[in-house]
XYZ file of C-alpha atoms in Angstrom:
612
model
C 14.695 10.057 45.655
C 13.812 7.031 43.588
C 16.779 5.502 41.783
C 16.792 5.089 37.968
C 16.797 1.349 38.401
C 13.177 1.553 39.464
C 12.240 2.394 35.850
C 12.919 0.668 32.568
C 12.235 1.610 28.940
C 9.000 0.137 27.641
C 8.798 -1.975 24.486
C 7.603 1.091 22.565
C 10.593 3.112 23.814
C 8.314 5.235 25.968
C 8.388 5.062 29.758
C 6.473 3.259 32.464
C 6.591 3.928 36.188
C 7.234 1.290 38.817
C 4.041 1.419 40.832
C 5.711 0.013 43.923
C 7.978 3.043 44.057
C 5.232 5.682 43.975
C 5.186 7.839 47.110
C 1.418 8.368 47.049
C -1.297 5.829 46.229
C -3.182 6.371 43.006
C -6.843 5.558 42.480
C -6.948 3.419 39.306
C -10.607 4.241 38.801
C -9.521 7.789 37.993
C -7.854 6.530 34.816
C -10.556 4.179 33.720
C -13.296 6.485 32.528
C -13.738 8.973 29.689
C -12.637 11.830 32.020
C -9.030 10.645 31.545
C -8.994 11.311 27.747
C -6.613 13.956 26.448
C -7.037 15.336 22.901
C -4.974 18.149 21.445
C -3.537 19.334 18.144
C -0.081 20.818 17.661
C 2.376 21.847 15.003
C 6.020 20.796 14.735
C 7.095 23.469 17.267
C 4.672 22.160 19.889
C 2.289 25.131 19.603
C -1.176 24.212 20.871
C -3.854 24.612 18.203
C -6.632 22.956 20.189
C -6.835 21.397 23.653
C -9.348 19.122 25.385
C -8.959 17.428 28.764
C -12.144 16.865 30.788
C -10.159 16.760 34.050
C -8.522 20.147 33.385
C -10.962 22.039 35.622
C -10.394 19.518 38.408
C -6.710 20.479 38.447
C -7.317 24.200 37.880
C -6.201 24.301 34.243
C -7.779 26.750 31.780
C -7.451 25.280 28.212
C -8.087 28.658 26.526
C -4.867 30.020 27.989
C -2.863 27.290 26.190
C -4.190 27.885 22.647
C -1.550 29.489 20.438
C 1.228 28.966 22.938
C 4.168 26.601 22.647
C 5.067 23.983 25.214
C 5.752 25.638 28.579
C 5.874 24.533 32.203
C 2.195 25.456 32.747
C 1.177 22.216 30.971
C 3.560 20.178 28.902
C 5.861 17.172 28.753
C 8.587 16.892 31.364
C 11.022 15.899 28.541
C 10.017 18.412 25.826
C 12.912 17.605 23.477
C 12.002 13.907 23.440
C 8.331 14.769 22.941
C 9.003 17.140 20.013
C 11.287 14.569 18.383
C 8.431 12.058 18.408
C 6.081 14.697 16.960
C 8.584 15.489 14.213
C 9.076 11.762 13.589
C 5.336 11.304 13.038
C 5.343 14.228 10.584
C 8.388 12.915 8.698
C 7.290 9.291 8.418
C 3.578 10.135 8.074
C 2.940 7.320 10.539
C 1.421 7.336 14.044
C 3.817 7.260 17.032
C 2.762 5.446 20.207
C 4.673 5.982 23.472
C 4.407 6.954 27.147
C 5.410 10.384 28.380
C 5.198 12.239 31.751
C 3.438 15.667 31.789
C 3.668 18.428 34.385
C 1.031 20.983 35.523
C 1.327 23.253 38.563
C 3.644 20.898 40.443
C 1.625 17.806 39.586
C 2.892 15.011 37.349
C 0.912 12.663 35.131
C 2.003 9.704 32.958
C 0.016 9.510 29.711
C -0.226 6.779 27.066
C -0.038 8.840 23.889
C -0.748 8.294 20.208
C 0.618 11.061 17.968
C -0.921 10.944 14.481
C -0.079 13.229 11.534
C -2.931 15.218 9.966
C -2.551 14.442 6.252
C -3.244 17.157 3.696
C -4.566 16.414 0.158
C -1.028 16.818 -1.230
C 0.158 13.967 0.991
C 1.998 16.260 3.428
C 1.498 16.906 7.137
C 2.380 19.955 9.263
C 0.198 19.263 12.303
C -0.504 16.316 14.558
C -3.400 15.205 16.698
C -2.392 13.788 20.078
C -4.725 11.396 21.871
C -3.766 10.392 25.407
C -5.045 8.309 28.289
C -3.965 8.898 31.833
C -1.878 5.938 32.927
C -0.657 6.941 36.409
C 0.134 9.768 38.810
C 3.829 10.371 39.389
C 5.972 12.012 41.980
C 8.432 14.684 40.940
C 11.373 12.338 41.388
C 9.737 9.685 39.239
C 8.893 12.185 36.527
C 12.426 13.652 36.534
C 13.982 10.192 36.363
C 11.839 9.281 33.360
C 12.702 12.620 31.769
C 16.425 11.928 32.182
C 16.053 8.539 30.518
C 14.031 10.115 27.702
C 16.681 12.790 27.191
C 19.360 10.098 26.664
C 20.100 10.256 22.914
C 21.591 6.740 22.810
C 18.277 5.094 23.704
C 16.327 7.044 21.144
C 19.019 6.640 18.477
C 19.095 2.905 19.110
C 15.333 2.646 18.690
C 15.433 4.792 15.560
C 18.165 2.625 14.092
C 16.258 -0.575 14.868
C 13.066 0.851 13.408
C 14.813 1.742 10.156
C 16.459 -1.671 9.983
C 13.153 -3.409 10.636
C 11.516 -1.380 7.877
C 14.322 -2.214 5.445
C 14.361 -5.937 6.289
C 10.578 -6.148 6.070
C 10.649 -4.389 2.692
C 13.331 -6.747 1.405
C 11.312 -9.793 2.484
C 8.079 -8.516 0.969
C 9.726 -7.826 -2.385
C 10.220 -11.510 -3.149
C 8.333 -14.784 -2.998
C 11.457 -16.903 -3.317
C 11.777 -18.962 -0.145
C 15.581 -19.168 -0.086
C 15.877 -15.414 -0.660
C 13.556 -14.710 2.278
C 15.571 -17.014 4.517
C 18.883 -15.414 3.629
C 17.684 -11.801 3.785
C 16.161 -12.449 7.204
C 19.367 -13.821 8.759
C 21.543 -11.198 7.054
C 19.322 -8.378 8.259
C 19.114 -9.656 11.826
C 22.797 -10.500 11.993
C 23.826 -7.030 10.862
C 21.174 -5.186 12.890
C 21.962 -6.940 16.162
C 25.713 -7.323 15.500
C 25.686 -11.002 16.482
C 28.361 -13.578 15.730
C 25.990 -15.949 14.002
C 22.350 -15.962 12.947
C 20.819 -19.114 11.459
C 17.338 -20.012 10.282
C 16.091 -23.590 10.582
C 13.096 -25.059 8.829
C 10.509 -26.670 11.053
C 8.454 -29.736 10.223
C 6.621 -31.425 13.143
C 8.305 -34.667 14.169
C 11.509 -34.006 12.181
C 14.889 -32.488 13.123
C 15.531 -28.807 12.479
C 17.652 -28.192 9.381
C 19.795 -25.065 8.946
C 18.851 -23.534 5.563
C 20.260 -19.997 5.876
C 23.141 -18.538 7.839
C 24.848 -15.245 8.685
C 28.182 -15.532 10.453
C 31.287 -13.528 11.130
C 34.621 -14.468 9.593
C 36.465 -17.377 11.179
C 33.411 -19.207 12.497
C 32.502 -22.725 11.297
C 29.440 -22.956 9.089
C 26.336 -24.817 10.263
C 24.591 -24.635 6.882
C 22.836 -27.891 6.040
C 23.258 -29.410 9.511
C 20.359 -30.965 11.395
C 19.526 -30.060 15.002
C 17.334 -32.221 17.195
C 15.024 -29.935 19.230
C 15.613 -30.226 22.979
C 13.667 -28.795 25.855
C 14.495 -25.154 25.189
C 14.130 -25.271 21.421
C 10.831 -27.121 21.722
C 9.626 -24.410 24.098
C 10.796 -21.735 21.646
C 8.613 -23.348 18.975
C 5.519 -23.038 21.168
C 5.846 -19.362 22.112
C 6.268 -16.090 20.258
C 8.746 -14.727 22.795
C 12.525 -15.116 22.485
C 13.972 -17.961 24.567
C 17.559 -18.135 25.820
C 18.917 -21.572 24.910
C 21.987 -23.112 26.622
C 24.812 -24.153 24.340
C 24.383 -27.839 25.151
C 21.006 -27.702 23.401
C 22.816 -27.158 20.086
C 26.434 -28.304 19.924
C 28.973 -27.414 22.626
C 31.839 -27.595 20.126
C 30.302 -25.193 17.619
C 28.233 -22.997 19.969
C 30.042 -22.680 23.333
C 27.759 -19.887 24.555
C 23.981 -19.544 24.954
C 21.848 -18.571 21.982
C 18.619 -16.671 21.642
C 15.862 -18.569 19.795
C 12.535 -17.336 18.458
C 10.005 -19.089 16.268
C 8.468 -17.554 13.162
C 4.762 -18.286 12.893
C 1.856 -17.955 10.531
C -1.673 -18.236 11.880
C -0.230 -19.363 15.229
C 1.657 -22.262 13.603
C 5.504 -22.211 13.716
C 7.194 -22.592 10.325
C 10.849 -21.905 11.204
C 13.200 -21.149 14.066
C 15.727 -18.298 14.221
C 18.845 -18.788 16.394
C 21.074 -15.866 17.415
C 24.509 -16.522 18.860
C 26.939 -14.060 20.432
C 30.495 -15.292 20.970
C 32.053 -12.152 22.411
C 31.011 -8.523 22.671
C 34.581 -7.309 22.173
C 35.464 -7.026 25.834
C 37.409 -10.246 25.874
C 35.213 -11.569 28.677
C 33.336 -14.785 28.058
C 29.795 -14.056 29.146
C 26.166 -13.840 28.119
C 24.955 -10.880 26.128
C 22.371 -8.648 27.744
C 19.639 -8.126 25.194
C 18.006 -4.670 25.084
C 14.230 -4.504 25.038
C 14.362 -2.644 21.715
C 16.428 -5.508 20.279
C 13.944 -8.076 21.524
C 11.097 -6.035 20.059
C 12.929 -5.902 16.723
C 13.393 -9.667 16.870
C 9.715 -10.275 17.644
C 8.447 -7.976 14.915
C 10.842 -9.377 12.337
C 9.911 -12.938 13.309
C 6.284 -12.082 12.542
C 7.246 -10.667 9.143
C 9.489 -13.636 8.313
C 6.814 -16.114 9.347
C 4.296 -14.436 7.080
C 6.826 -14.204 4.231
C 7.743 -17.889 4.566
C 4.080 -18.893 4.546
C 3.340 -16.807 1.453
C 6.467 -18.042 -0.350
C 5.629 -21.642 0.552
C 2.098 -21.256 -0.751
C 3.473 -19.597 -3.881
C 5.994 -22.406 -4.389
C 3.307 -25.025 -3.825
C 0.989 -23.280 -6.275
C 3.801 -23.099 -8.836
C 4.585 -26.763 -8.277
C 0.923 -27.628 -8.625
C 0.673 -25.486 -11.757
C 3.759 -27.215 -13.167
C 2.280 -30.625 -12.390
C -1.016 -29.618 -13.960
C 0.822 -28.317 -17.028
C 2.813 -31.541 -17.204
C -0.357 -33.589 -16.857
C -2.041 -31.435 -19.494
C 0.928 -31.856 -21.844
C 0.813 -35.595 -21.237
C -2.901 -35.673 -21.961
C -2.371 -33.605 -25.095
C 0.391 -35.951 -26.191
C -1.792 -38.973 -25.486
C -4.626 -37.310 -27.348
C -2.323 -36.646 -30.305
C -1.039 -40.210 -30.176
C -4.616 -41.494 -30.118
C -5.473 -39.234 -33.029
C -2.434 -40.479 -34.937
C -3.306 -44.067 -34.067
C -6.896 -43.502 -35.151
C -5.764 -41.926 -38.410
C -3.284 -44.761 -38.938
C -5.964 -47.345 -38.184
C -8.390 -45.663 -40.557
C -5.724 -45.536 -43.260
C -4.787 -49.154 -42.623
C -8.447 -50.117 -42.773
C -8.867 -48.220 -46.024
C -5.768 -49.820 -47.510
C -6.855 -53.277 -46.474
C -10.325 -52.674 -47.862
C -8.763 -51.530 -51.117
C -6.393 -54.499 -50.990
C -9.250 -56.935 -50.468
C -11.157 -55.408 -53.350
C -8.124 -55.630 -55.649
C -7.124 -59.085 -54.401
C -10.594 -60.486 -54.834
C -10.401 -59.334 -58.431
C -6.911 -60.799 -58.792
C -8.069 -64.108 -57.320
C -11.231 -64.317 -59.392
C -9.426 -63.647 -62.689
C -7.200 -66.785 -62.711
C -9.850 -68.823 -60.949
C -12.456 -67.919 -63.579
C -9.917 -68.754 -66.259
C -9.287 -72.178 -64.774
C -13.010 -72.888 -64.381
C -13.809 -71.594 -67.866
C -11.191 -73.633 -69.744
C -11.863 -76.766 -67.711
C -15.600 -76.358 -68.355
C -14.953 -76.129 -72.096
C -13.025 -79.392 -71.980
C -15.673 -81.101 -69.838
C -18.443 -79.967 -72.233
C -16.482 -81.306 -75.199
C -16.114 -77.904 -76.764
C -12.549 -78.665 -77.961
C -12.609 -79.469 -81.698
C -9.443 -81.514 -81.614
C -6.718 -82.692 -79.176
C -4.535 -79.707 -80.055
C -7.199 -77.199 -79.013
C -7.908 -79.239 -75.907
C -4.200 -79.045 -75.018
C -4.324 -75.252 -75.432
C -7.273 -75.098 -73.015
C -5.307 -77.137 -70.472
C -2.250 -74.921 -70.830
C -4.356 -71.782 -70.223
C -5.927 -73.418 -67.178
C -2.461 -74.335 -65.910
C -1.148 -70.774 -66.342
C -4.174 -69.469 -64.452
C -3.512 -71.983 -61.672
C 0.146 -70.905 -61.446
C -0.898 -67.247 -61.320
C -3.395 -68.039 -58.563
C -0.681 -69.951 -56.730
C 1.656 -66.937 -56.882
C -1.008 -64.604 -55.499
C -1.752 -66.945 -52.618
C 1.967 -67.273 -51.901
C 2.284 -63.480 -51.673
C -0.596 -63.309 -49.228
C 0.832 -66.094 -47.102
C 4.317 -64.547 -47.185
C 3.160 -61.131 -45.998
C 1.099 -62.807 -43.263
C 4.171 -64.708 -42.056
C 6.327 -61.590 -42.192
C 3.853 -59.493 -40.188
C 3.487 -62.324 -37.662
C 7.296 -62.538 -37.323
C 7.355 -66.191 -38.378
C 9.459 -65.784 -41.513
C 12.694 -67.712 -40.922
C 15.385 -67.849 -43.623
C 18.384 -70.160 -43.871
C 21.348 -68.336 -45.420
C 23.661 -70.364 -47.648
C 26.176 -69.690 -50.450
C 24.397 -68.693 -53.686
C 26.174 -68.363 -57.028
C 25.275 -65.051 -58.662
C 25.529 -66.524 -62.190
C 23.019 -69.251 -61.392
C 20.585 -66.767 -59.846
C 20.644 -64.330 -62.762
C 20.518 -67.167 -65.309
C 17.290 -68.488 -63.778
C 15.854 -64.958 -63.657
C 16.643 -64.569 -67.354
C 14.968 -67.868 -68.227
C 11.745 -66.824 -66.495
C 11.511 -63.164 -67.534
C 13.158 -62.771 -70.960
C 10.157 -64.309 -72.790
C 7.832 -61.842 -71.082
C 10.017 -58.948 -72.211
C 10.079 -60.309 -75.787
C 6.295 -60.460 -75.872
C 6.186 -56.695 -75.207
C 9.079 -56.046 -77.582
C 11.320 -54.748 -74.796
C 15.106 -55.009 -74.667
C 16.515 -57.157 -71.878
C 20.111 -56.865 -70.610
C 22.077 -58.317 -67.705
C 25.439 -56.841 -66.683
C 27.729 -58.840 -64.388
C 30.655 -57.512 -62.317
C 34.166 -57.869 -63.704
C 35.767 -60.625 -61.608
C 38.298 -63.391 -62.252
C 36.341 -65.932 -60.208
C 32.697 -66.512 -59.596
C 30.676 -64.267 -57.279
C 29.080 -66.118 -54.343
C 26.356 -64.471 -52.265
C 25.289 -65.278 -48.715
C 21.520 -65.599 -48.844
C 18.508 -67.819 -49.454
C 18.306 -68.853 -53.096
C 14.523 -69.292 -53.309
C 13.842 -65.953 -51.643
C 16.460 -64.137 -53.749
C 14.863 -65.618 -56.867
C 11.438 -64.507 -55.587
C 12.732 -60.956 -55.065
C 14.356 -60.812 -58.503
C 11.280 -62.189 -60.291
C 9.107 -59.686 -58.416
C 11.281 -56.702 -59.306
C 11.844 -57.723 -62.941
C 8.190 -58.677 -63.338
C 7.111 -55.238 -62.118
C 9.613 -53.566 -64.455
C 8.218 -55.490 -67.455
C 4.606 -54.909 -66.411
C 4.965 -51.109 -66.110
C 7.189 -50.628 -69.200
C 5.625 -50.207 -72.643
C 8.690 -49.285 -74.673
C 12.411 -49.261 -74.130
C 13.809 -52.058 -72.027
C 14.952 -53.602 -68.765
C 18.555 -53.595 -67.490
C 19.791 -55.760 -64.610
C 23.180 -54.739 -63.200
C 25.271 -56.421 -60.507
C 28.319 -54.771 -58.969
C 30.609 -55.567 -56.053
C 30.770 -52.815 -53.405
C 33.233 -52.641 -50.555
C 30.883 -52.103 -47.643
C 30.732 -54.002 -44.393
C 27.323 -55.571 -43.966
C 26.305 -57.807 -41.088
C 25.830 -61.346 -42.299
C 25.969 -64.836 -40.836
C 26.560 -63.418 -37.320
C 29.673 -61.543 -38.434
C 30.705 -58.531 -40.470
C 31.000 -59.399 -44.142
C 33.783 -57.571 -45.967
C 31.710 -56.503 -48.968
C 28.400 -56.983 -50.772
C 26.778 -57.167 -54.177
C 24.445 -54.411 -55.263
C 21.826 -55.557 -57.803
C 19.875 -52.932 -59.763
C 16.742 -53.412 -61.890
C 16.231 -50.368 -64.132
C 13.394 -49.790 -66.591
C 12.143 -47.087 -68.944
C 8.567 -47.454 -67.779
C 5.893 -45.178 -66.343
C 7.923 -44.138 -63.287
C 6.533 -42.853 -59.992
C 6.005 -39.252 -58.841
C 8.204 -38.099 -55.975
C 5.332 -37.538 -53.544
C 3.981 -41.082 -54.016
C 7.234 -43.022 -53.678
C 6.869 -43.399 -49.915
C 3.843 -45.691 -50.469
C 5.765 -48.230 -52.517
C 6.978 -50.345 -49.596
C 3.781 -50.213 -47.517
C 1.873 -53.464 -47.127
C -1.506 -53.567 -48.917
C -0.623 -50.263 -50.612
C -0.337 -49.308 -54.254
C 0.801 -46.019 -55.724
C -2.506 -45.660 -57.514
C -5.291 -48.126 -56.703
C -7.199 -47.057 -59.807
C -4.482 -48.628 -61.975
C -5.072 -52.060 -60.484
C -7.606 -52.897 -63.120
C -5.131 -51.873 -65.827
C -1.953 -53.439 -64.452
C -3.210 -55.916 -61.877
C -1.386 -56.976 -58.749
C -2.011 -57.063 -55.029
C 0.394 -54.296 -53.981
C 2.414 -56.736 -51.869
C 5.383 -57.313 -54.164
C 7.723 -54.545 -53.075
C 6.738 -54.841 -49.416
C 7.547 -58.569 -49.442
C 10.769 -57.992 -51.356
C 11.926 -55.385 -48.853
C 11.232 -57.656 -45.881
C 13.000 -60.597 -47.518
C 16.080 -58.562 -48.422
C 16.269 -57.101 -44.905
C 15.994 -60.636 -43.483
C 19.113 -61.455 -45.522
C 20.922 -58.382 -44.073
C 20.436 -56.260 -47.173
C 18.862 -52.904 -48.024
C 16.281 -52.018 -50.706
C 16.048 -48.587 -52.373
C 13.800 -47.119 -55.061
C 14.690 -44.265 -57.427
C 12.533 -42.457 -59.957
C 12.757 -38.922 -61.324
C 8.991 -38.769 -61.805
C 6.130 -40.076 -63.904
C 7.142 -41.195 -67.378
C 10.862 -41.157 -66.505
C 11.337 -44.798 -65.605
C 12.470 -46.227 -62.273
C 15.298 -48.199 -60.658
C 15.106 -50.587 -57.714
C 18.342 -51.631 -56.004
C 19.091 -54.056 -53.216
C 22.248 -55.338 -51.549
C 23.216 -58.882 -50.542
C 26.311 -59.762 -48.480
C 29.058 -61.740 -50.199
C 29.964 -65.183 -48.986
C 33.554 -64.500 -50.015
C 35.406 -61.684 -51.737
C 35.982 -62.322 -55.435
C 39.158 -61.370 -57.222
C 38.323 -58.216 -59.186
C 39.610 -57.280 -62.656
C 41.067 -53.789 -62.379
C 41.204 -52.958 -66.097
C 38.670 -54.257 -68.582
C 38.139 -53.479 -72.224
C 34.569 -52.824 -73.369
C 34.561 -55.775 -75.754
C 35.405 -58.178 -72.920
C 32.588 -57.023 -70.627
C 30.457 -59.955 -69.608
C 27.016 -59.226 -70.980
C 23.962 -61.388 -71.215
C 21.863 -59.705 -73.846
C 19.097 -60.535 -76.171
């Protein structure tokens, strides 16, 4: 009698005979040709529906006698219960079953490699199977009975069934996602629970770099290895080069954390390893410190799952790389779109600036020619002796002088804006008496207002001492003359009002915070400016309406220069107008050199007014 140790379950949970234990030699050529093929169809009860075995006549078997009969000792599996369970399994799962099984006929025993496939109906159901077999070996009775006893063991079959279900579930979980971290974690959780190990870790693999633990399953009370790096030794390096599980001694990992051997297997894609799975068993519950004996079905589960994990990791990596590439492309596209928009804005700005400068040059050339022609004309009259008397000659000289002054002012504006844009405008800030400034403004502008029959009024703040500003007198006078001159030029009836008031507002001045400032307002009852055109007022070379240049004159630089000068003296310029025909008000602030003593109560008749 051959002992059971002479046989071991195959990787497919079928059975294979130990050839060295056979009592009679077997001619292998008998199993190599087409005469070894076995084809039959059966239902779930094992009833033969068709039967074909070319060697049947050689062994005295009549196939016709089997049709319609269930499995019986005349010709059938030695372990019928195991065989019918595999048939029923194929019908339930609608998947082929591949295994080895011993058959008996008239005292003779044969080991067949079988494939049991369900016959699918149009409704997606199956009630019959087709069995295709190839003769693997001749067996003795003792060998066949031993294999039958192993097949009849429910624990082996139940273990395989459990592992198959777990493998299906783990594989399904992995295939449902393309997230790399999810695949890692589901793989170690599934393996750890299926194989009941103490710890299961997954390490990423990059050639030439240490292994890094990225996912972990472990039982309570064990130290975590998540995030640690492991330098591959001899055994781990060998595990990365083969698809079979390798037993790794504890010293290959860390004797303190892993005091017992581990099982390692690489996950691969297209024959290239992309990770390494490590299984560790501390104790099987017996209290004895020893190595775990791995069942073939467990090793098969590990190999099949490693293939699935390797494929899942490769697909997830490619997906992540494609997403990263898509994100980079989108970022680059957004950057290009932004650059394109910036270029478009710059082009539009350049075109607008070019148009404004062209318009400015056209207007300025007219403004320059007008006083220049006046100077030339009056001087020519004097040179030609066209003056009738000295008084008329003096009038011609005065007109020429006024034209020269006007030309000088225009050139100064152009030079000022050029200096400002070049950043070369430097101002020295000194104490400036407000009374002196407004008095000079009145001397220059009141006659112009009288010529147009406009009222002219200056209102000073109520203080007990003089108001002293911190600024540049010449530039403040230039700003005031510009603002008042514009107010007079664009006002045909009504009048001009200049108001100064002290405001308690900290404004940076003279490298320190000034306690308060003076706010100067120039209000008129002139033509006003529409709300949508007010943003053009402070643009260089820009006028609210270029067509009015011929009517009102000017270069369009006045307000732009005034704003820059006031800002250089730490002030702020603002423009207010309710619309065309409703007048306008320009205000600007200047820091105080010192705080004046204010008058809290003031009667109207004592208000300090400078009026016409």
